[in-house]
Amino acid sequence: MDVPMTSPQVQPTHEQPLYQRLADHYRRAIDNGVLAPAERMPSVRNLVRTHRVSLSTALQACRQLEDDGLIEARPRSGYFVRAKHRTVMLPASEPDLGVLPGPANYVGIHDRVSEFIAQCERHTTSINLALAAAAPEQYPAEALKQAMIRAVRQHPTMLVDHVPPHGHPELRTVLARRALELGMNLGPDDIVVTHGCIEAVNLALRAVARPGDTVAVESPVYFGLLQILESLGMRALEIPTSPQHGLSVDALELALQTHPHLRAVVVVPNFQNPLGCVMPDTEKARLVRLCERHQIALIEDDTYGLLCDDNQLRPAIKSWDHTGNVIYCASMHKTLAPGMRLGWMTGGRWAARVAMLKFAQSRSNEPLAQVAVAEYMGSKAYDRHLIRLRRQLKSQREHIAEDVARYFPPGTRLSMPEGSMLLWVEMPGQRSSTKVFERALAHGIRIAPGTMFSNSDRYSHFLRLSCGSPYTPQMAQAMRTLSDIVAEVG
Amino acid sequence: MDVPMTSPQVQPTHEQPLYQRLADHYRRAIDNGVLAPAERMPSVRNLVRTHRVSLSTALQACRQLEDDGLIEARPRSGYFVRAKHRTVMLPASEPDLGVLPGPANYVGIHDRVSEFIAQCERHTTSINLALAAAAPEQYPAEALKQAMIRAVRQHPTMLVDHVPPHGHPELRTVLARRALELGMNLGPDDIVVTHGCIEAVNLALRAVARPGDTVAVESPVYFGLLQILESLGMRALEIPTSPQHGLSVDALELALQTHPHLRAVVVVPNFQNPLGCVMPDTEKARLVRLCERHQIALIEDDTYGLLCDDNQLRPAIKSWDHTGNVIYCASMHKTLAPGMRLGWMTGGRWAARVAMLKFAQSRSNEPLAQVAVAEYMGSKAYDRHLIRLRRQLKSQREHIAEDVARYFPPGTRLSMPEGSMLLWVEMPGQRSSTKVFERALAHGIRIAPGTMFSNSDRYSHFLRLSCGSPYTPQMAQAMRTLSDIVAEVG
């Protein structure tokens, strides 16, 4: 034993299986530097003896640490603490606040996205770095399955009963309670359950603006939002957004001088897609006041807010709102269950109009899934799941970032987000992300080219890499291949 | 025994329980007049002896016939065949084809509907004649519950997997096969699964028209459609519609002379809501050709099409479409599972735009419910359910119609639909349906006043009665109370 053991025995608790407690024990040792990089882990046999655990528990703990990228197995030598490379890389370039593209001819993003999907479908994908969701095994499939079966059994006529409006009361109650943690004081009646955050943002935009109106969005911004605006006949005014601090409130203020008739601002303040940045609290507060002063509706999309590495939730912009000028939208999609398509929103001073539009657009969501999710989200298991998911995403993101730092051409820039699963990679020398995308596809690797995140072509030398999947040897190989492609394209 | 028994023994089959076969046996006898009205049914003991069935089977069969309104129990005397009143009543008035209201100020229907809902919520409802759905017990709750549990078990990661676009292939395959019965030749890829027919109609309208455009609708028409148009900023041009033959193609042709820029026609050709009428095939074909000639999109809402009394499906308008000018929309809502909110559509020549709008509006539907419903809809049990539901709705509708004929004031008019669950009652003497609605509510009875079925006030002396619930003694009492109210209001 080359490490002093402070806890002679690792006790199981109700919250965590034994192997996880054991893994956490060594995780702390590695984080503290007690176990330094390249140092040898205690052997599995040693773990069994020291902690009086079974062989299988010791093995599981090692595998967990390996999955998390903290240790690596060397043939015939056991496990070693992995080196933290953290190669120094410049953060992605800050935008030029002076350059404000006019509301571009917003028709066309759907064609780009369709072309992207069509191209993807023509190739077999083995590694998907384009999908902004964690891998299925990182969500609590079994617990949700059981909750669903219980819901069906406990409400045997729910599938055939008339659906009550606005969403199921149990889910709305849980959501209101969870919203407290984000700084919002909502009652269940303030909440409308929607078909994903996508429907919520649709309803929010339809509530505050009309076709032909101009809406300010971050730049770069997730293509889903550009598609929504295009489909609604609204114009996107792209506001410079910092890879470090999010939407530039200064730039927005500037934009208001030339675009006084802006109807709304849509913002993803926490772990923005694709940048991964979080707006500082001061800027969130400034944005709320600015929008109030100019009577511009502020639509907050908090899809990724819960996925913070440090388990410290960032407050919602809505928590600074005292006039009802902020519409808050969120989803259970990225955080809990991609296959359930549940989202929610609170409409602020447009609540009645939002309720009307939801009723006219799709009626209320079917209640069964809501009951199942309410049960799970009301339990401690949900908190444990979030903690686990955050840890996994952090580890996966760090692995991919490390590979970018190591293998991408010099001059590559990247800002490290503090949560969620996205990396926004700036390639040097104006490399074409479309070419990288196409060549990567031919190798079975999917990435999202920067051209999909703006109506302009400003981001054609960027890539969005989603780190939702476990870092496996295949993933490591794919990152090497991708690096080669980026180098070639240059 | 006062009835000759032709079949000495009623054999159970896999399709139908024994008691239903027994009930059907006597149903035929009553239909044929072999058992005449007011005649005594064979006693339960007699049934046991004649058919060699158990006491419980004989009782169940009698209860079934009683539920269907064919026989009635008299205290201490047994069951008697119920008199068929079929009081002669004039059908509801035909519309004046000359009077074409302009696209009314379409803003306002949502306020009417909201006010209606708010008023309903202020009163305890014991009898609901307003809800256009069958009672929960008339849907296959248990079978759907089991299908749902099987779907969860067979697809343990479906709740957490990424959702494939357009809807689940299994459901789309079943829908395409079922569409054959309605005269449509569709492939699974032609079908988009939606959140109810409401979303389908939204997408169809958004695909073919823009805010400010005028869209022709039937008059009277279900308020959900007027709400959709209002929410989309489109104008409804109400086309006179016959309580017997549906949308007047002549009136539409006339309207085109003064409104040449009509963008779309939305029509419910089979068992229209609220009229219950079916368009004759010749008119369906004429409508398709007229719309083609004028390049007007034709949107067909076939929500009620499967609910035909005689089990003879009416062809979809889409079956006359050879140019892709018809968008067909339907739902599983009224026919299978009100609590599952599943609908579907086929977009004709707007298929790509419909797919884009669906993606941008709410992404694909969650797959689990689709898998469960696909299993059920692909089975014989679904056909048996439909046959049972049609029979129940017919019987319930006939009971309510009989009560209207017997107890409503002279001069009341009513057309008897050949399917679905709705009755459109024309009260004599320009009685106010709003007053009837309010007074009925005070008695715990909900009806839908005629004012909800048009942006004009043309139908203020009409009521829509939904016959979705079993005809019970309470229902009979409610119909007497309602009749009294209608008489008083006069």
GROMACS .gro file of C-alpha atoms in nm, chain A residues 275-424:
model
  150
  275LEU     CA    1  -2.092   2.782  -2.638
  276GLY     CA    2  -2.144   2.620  -2.301
  277CYS     CA    3  -2.101   2.959  -2.129
  278VAL     CA    4  -2.296   3.096  -1.832
  279MET     CA    5  -2.400   3.461  -1.806
  280PRO     CA    6  -2.269   3.627  -1.489
  281ASP     CA    7  -2.540   3.724  -1.241
  282THR     CA    8  -2.476   4.093  -1.296
  283GLU     CA    9  -2.536   4.054  -1.668
  284LYS     CA   10  -2.850   3.850  -1.609
  285ALA     CA   11  -2.985   4.129  -1.388
  286ARG     CA   12  -2.884   4.396  -1.642
  287LEU     CA   13  -3.056   4.207  -1.922
  288VAL     CA   14  -3.379   4.182  -1.725
  289ARG     CA   15  -3.377   4.557  -1.658
  290LEU     CA   16  -3.286   4.646  -2.016
  291CYS     CA   17  -3.572   4.440  -2.156
  292GLU     CA   18  -3.815   4.586  -1.906
  293ARG     CA   19  -3.711   4.939  -1.992
  294HIS     CA   20  -3.756   4.878  -2.363
  295GLN     CA   21  -4.070   4.667  -2.322
  296ILE     CA   22  -3.911   4.374  -2.495
  297ALA     CA   23  -4.021   4.029  -2.390
  298LEU     CA   24  -3.737   3.819  -2.250
  299ILE     CA   25  -3.761   3.447  -2.323
  300GLU     CA   26  -3.529   3.230  -2.117
  301ASP     CA   27  -3.446   2.878  -2.238
  302ASP     CA   28  -3.292   2.690  -1.946
  303THR     CA   29  -3.261   2.349  -2.109
  304TYR     CA   30  -2.914   2.280  -1.973
  305GLY     CA   31  -2.926   2.472  -1.644
  306LEU     CA   32  -2.927   2.166  -1.420
  307LEU     CA   33  -2.610   2.020  -1.572
  308CYS     CA   34  -2.355   2.215  -1.365
  309ASP     CA   35  -2.028   2.038  -1.291
  310ASP     CA   36  -2.010   2.170  -0.935
  311ASN     CA   37  -2.367   2.087  -0.832
  312GLN     CA   38  -2.419   2.460  -0.767
  313LEU     CA   39  -2.728   2.559  -0.963
  314ARG     CA   40  -2.704   2.887  -1.154
  315PRO     CA   41  -3.005   3.108  -1.088
  316ALA     CA   42  -3.261   3.147  -1.364
  317ILE     CA   43  -3.287   3.490  -1.522
  318LYS     CA   44  -3.652   3.466  -1.426
  319SER     CA   45  -3.546   3.500  -1.061
  320TRP     CA   46  -3.464   3.868  -1.126
  321ASP     CA   47  -3.804   3.927  -1.285
  322HIS     CA   48  -4.057   4.124  -1.082
  323THR     CA   49  -4.282   4.245  -1.363
  324GLY     CA   50  -4.366   3.922  -1.544
  325ASN     CA   51  -4.156   4.026  -1.843
  326VAL     CA   52  -3.961   3.699  -1.849
  327ILE     CA   53  -4.103   3.377  -1.992
  328TYR     CA   54  -3.909   3.081  -1.856
  329CYS     CA   55  -3.885   2.758  -2.060
  330ALA     CA   56  -3.714   2.433  -1.966
  331SER     CA   57  -3.721   2.064  -2.039
  332MET     CA   58  -3.665   1.721  -1.889
  333HIS     CA   59  -3.510   1.612  -2.211
  334LYS     CA   60  -3.139   1.653  -2.163
  335THR     CA   61  -3.144   1.599  -1.790
  336LEU     CA   62  -3.381   1.311  -1.736
  337ALA     CA   63  -3.542   1.135  -2.031
  338PRO     CA   64  -3.480   1.213  -2.399
  339GLY     CA   65  -3.752   0.965  -2.496
  340MET     CA   66  -4.031   1.131  -2.299
  341ARG     CA   67  -4.038   1.473  -2.465
  342LEU     CA   68  -4.151   1.669  -2.161
  343GLY     CA   69  -4.091   2.039  -2.114
  344TRP     CA   70  -4.250   2.318  -1.918
  345MET     CA   71  -4.282   2.692  -1.906
  346THR     CA   72  -4.417   2.979  -1.704
  347GLY     CA   73  -4.562   3.258  -1.912
  348GLY     CA   74  -4.515   3.566  -1.692
  349ARG     CA   75  -4.754   3.841  -1.799
  350TRP     CA   76  -4.840   3.641  -2.111
  351ALA     CA   77  -4.962   3.343  -1.907
  352ALA     CA   78  -5.321   3.362  -2.034
  353ARG     CA   79  -5.209   3.393  -2.395
  354VAL     CA   80  -4.964   3.105  -2.353
  355ALA     CA   81  -5.240   2.888  -2.209
  356MET     CA   82  -5.468   2.978  -2.500
  357LEU     CA   83  -5.200   2.902  -2.757
  358LYS     CA   84  -5.110   2.571  -2.593
  359PHE     CA   85  -5.476   2.470  -2.593
  360ALA     CA   86  -5.520   2.569  -2.957
  361GLN     CA   87  -5.191   2.414  -3.071
  362SER     CA   88  -5.189   2.072  -2.910
  363ARG     CA   89  -5.418   2.065  -2.604
  364SER     CA   90  -5.266   1.942  -2.278
  365ASN     CA   91  -4.996   1.678  -2.268
  366GLU     CA   92  -5.106   1.322  -2.201
  367PRO     CA   93  -5.092   1.271  -1.825
  368LEU     CA   94  -4.938   0.925  -1.780
  369ALA     CA   95  -4.575   1.018  -1.848
  370GLN     CA   96  -4.622   1.324  -1.630
  371VAL     CA   97  -4.728   1.115  -1.332
  372ALA     CA   98  -4.429   0.883  -1.375
  373VAL     CA   99  -4.184   1.171  -1.408
  374ALA     CA  100  -4.341   1.357  -1.114
  375GLU     CA  101  -4.283   1.056  -0.894
  376TYR     CA  102  -3.920   1.029  -1.000
  377MET     CA  103  -3.846   1.403  -0.988
  378GLY     CA  104  -3.997   1.422  -0.642
  379SER     CA  105  -3.756   1.158  -0.509
  380LYS     CA  106  -3.399   1.166  -0.386
  381ALA     CA  107  -3.312   0.930  -0.669
  382TYR     CA  108  -3.350   1.223  -0.906
  383ASP     CA  109  -3.089   1.425  -0.717
  384ARG     CA  110  -2.853   1.130  -0.716
  385HIS     CA  111  -2.908   1.084  -1.087
  386LEU     CA  112  -2.825   1.449  -1.155
  387ILE     CA  113  -2.507   1.431  -0.949
  388ARG     CA  114  -2.401   1.118  -1.137
  389LEU     CA  115  -2.489   1.264  -1.477
  390ARG     CA  116  -2.299   1.587  -1.406
  391ARG     CA  117  -1.992   1.389  -1.304
  392GLN     CA  118  -2.009   1.175  -1.617
  393LEU     CA  119  -2.057   1.470  -1.849
  394LYS     CA  120  -1.771   1.659  -1.687
  395SER     CA  121  -1.538   1.363  -1.725
  396GLN     CA  122  -1.642   1.302  -2.086
  397ARG     CA  123  -1.609   1.668  -2.173
  398GLU     CA  124  -1.264   1.683  -2.018
  399HIS     CA  125  -1.148   1.383  -2.215
  400ILE     CA  126  -1.263   1.527  -2.544
  401ALA     CA  127  -1.118   1.870  -2.459
  402GLU     CA  128  -0.788   1.705  -2.373
  403ASP     CA  129  -0.783   1.530  -2.708
  404VAL     CA  130  -0.858   1.856  -2.887
  405ALA     CA  131  -0.576   2.025  -2.697
  406ARG     CA  132  -0.333   1.744  -2.771
  407TYR     CA  133  -0.410   1.650  -3.126
  408PHE     CA  134  -0.585   1.936  -3.306
  409PRO     CA  135  -0.359   2.171  -3.504
  410PRO     CA  136  -0.182   2.446  -3.315
  411GLY     CA  137  -0.390   2.761  -3.289
  412THR     CA  138  -0.709   2.567  -3.213
  413ARG     CA  139  -0.908   2.752  -2.947
  414LEU     CA  140  -1.163   2.625  -2.701
  415SER     CA  141  -1.334   2.759  -2.391
  416MET     CA  142  -1.394   2.507  -2.117
  417PRO     CA  143  -1.756   2.520  -2.002
  418GLU     CA  144  -1.845   2.452  -1.640
  419GLY     CA  145  -2.128   2.220  -1.719
  420SER     CA  146  -2.342   2.040  -1.976
  421MET     CA  147  -2.196   1.842  -2.266
  422LEU     CA  148  -2.095   2.080  -2.541
  423LEU     CA  149  -1.759   2.203  -2.670
  424TRP     CA  150  -1.730   2.486  -2.920
   0.00000   0.00000   0.00000
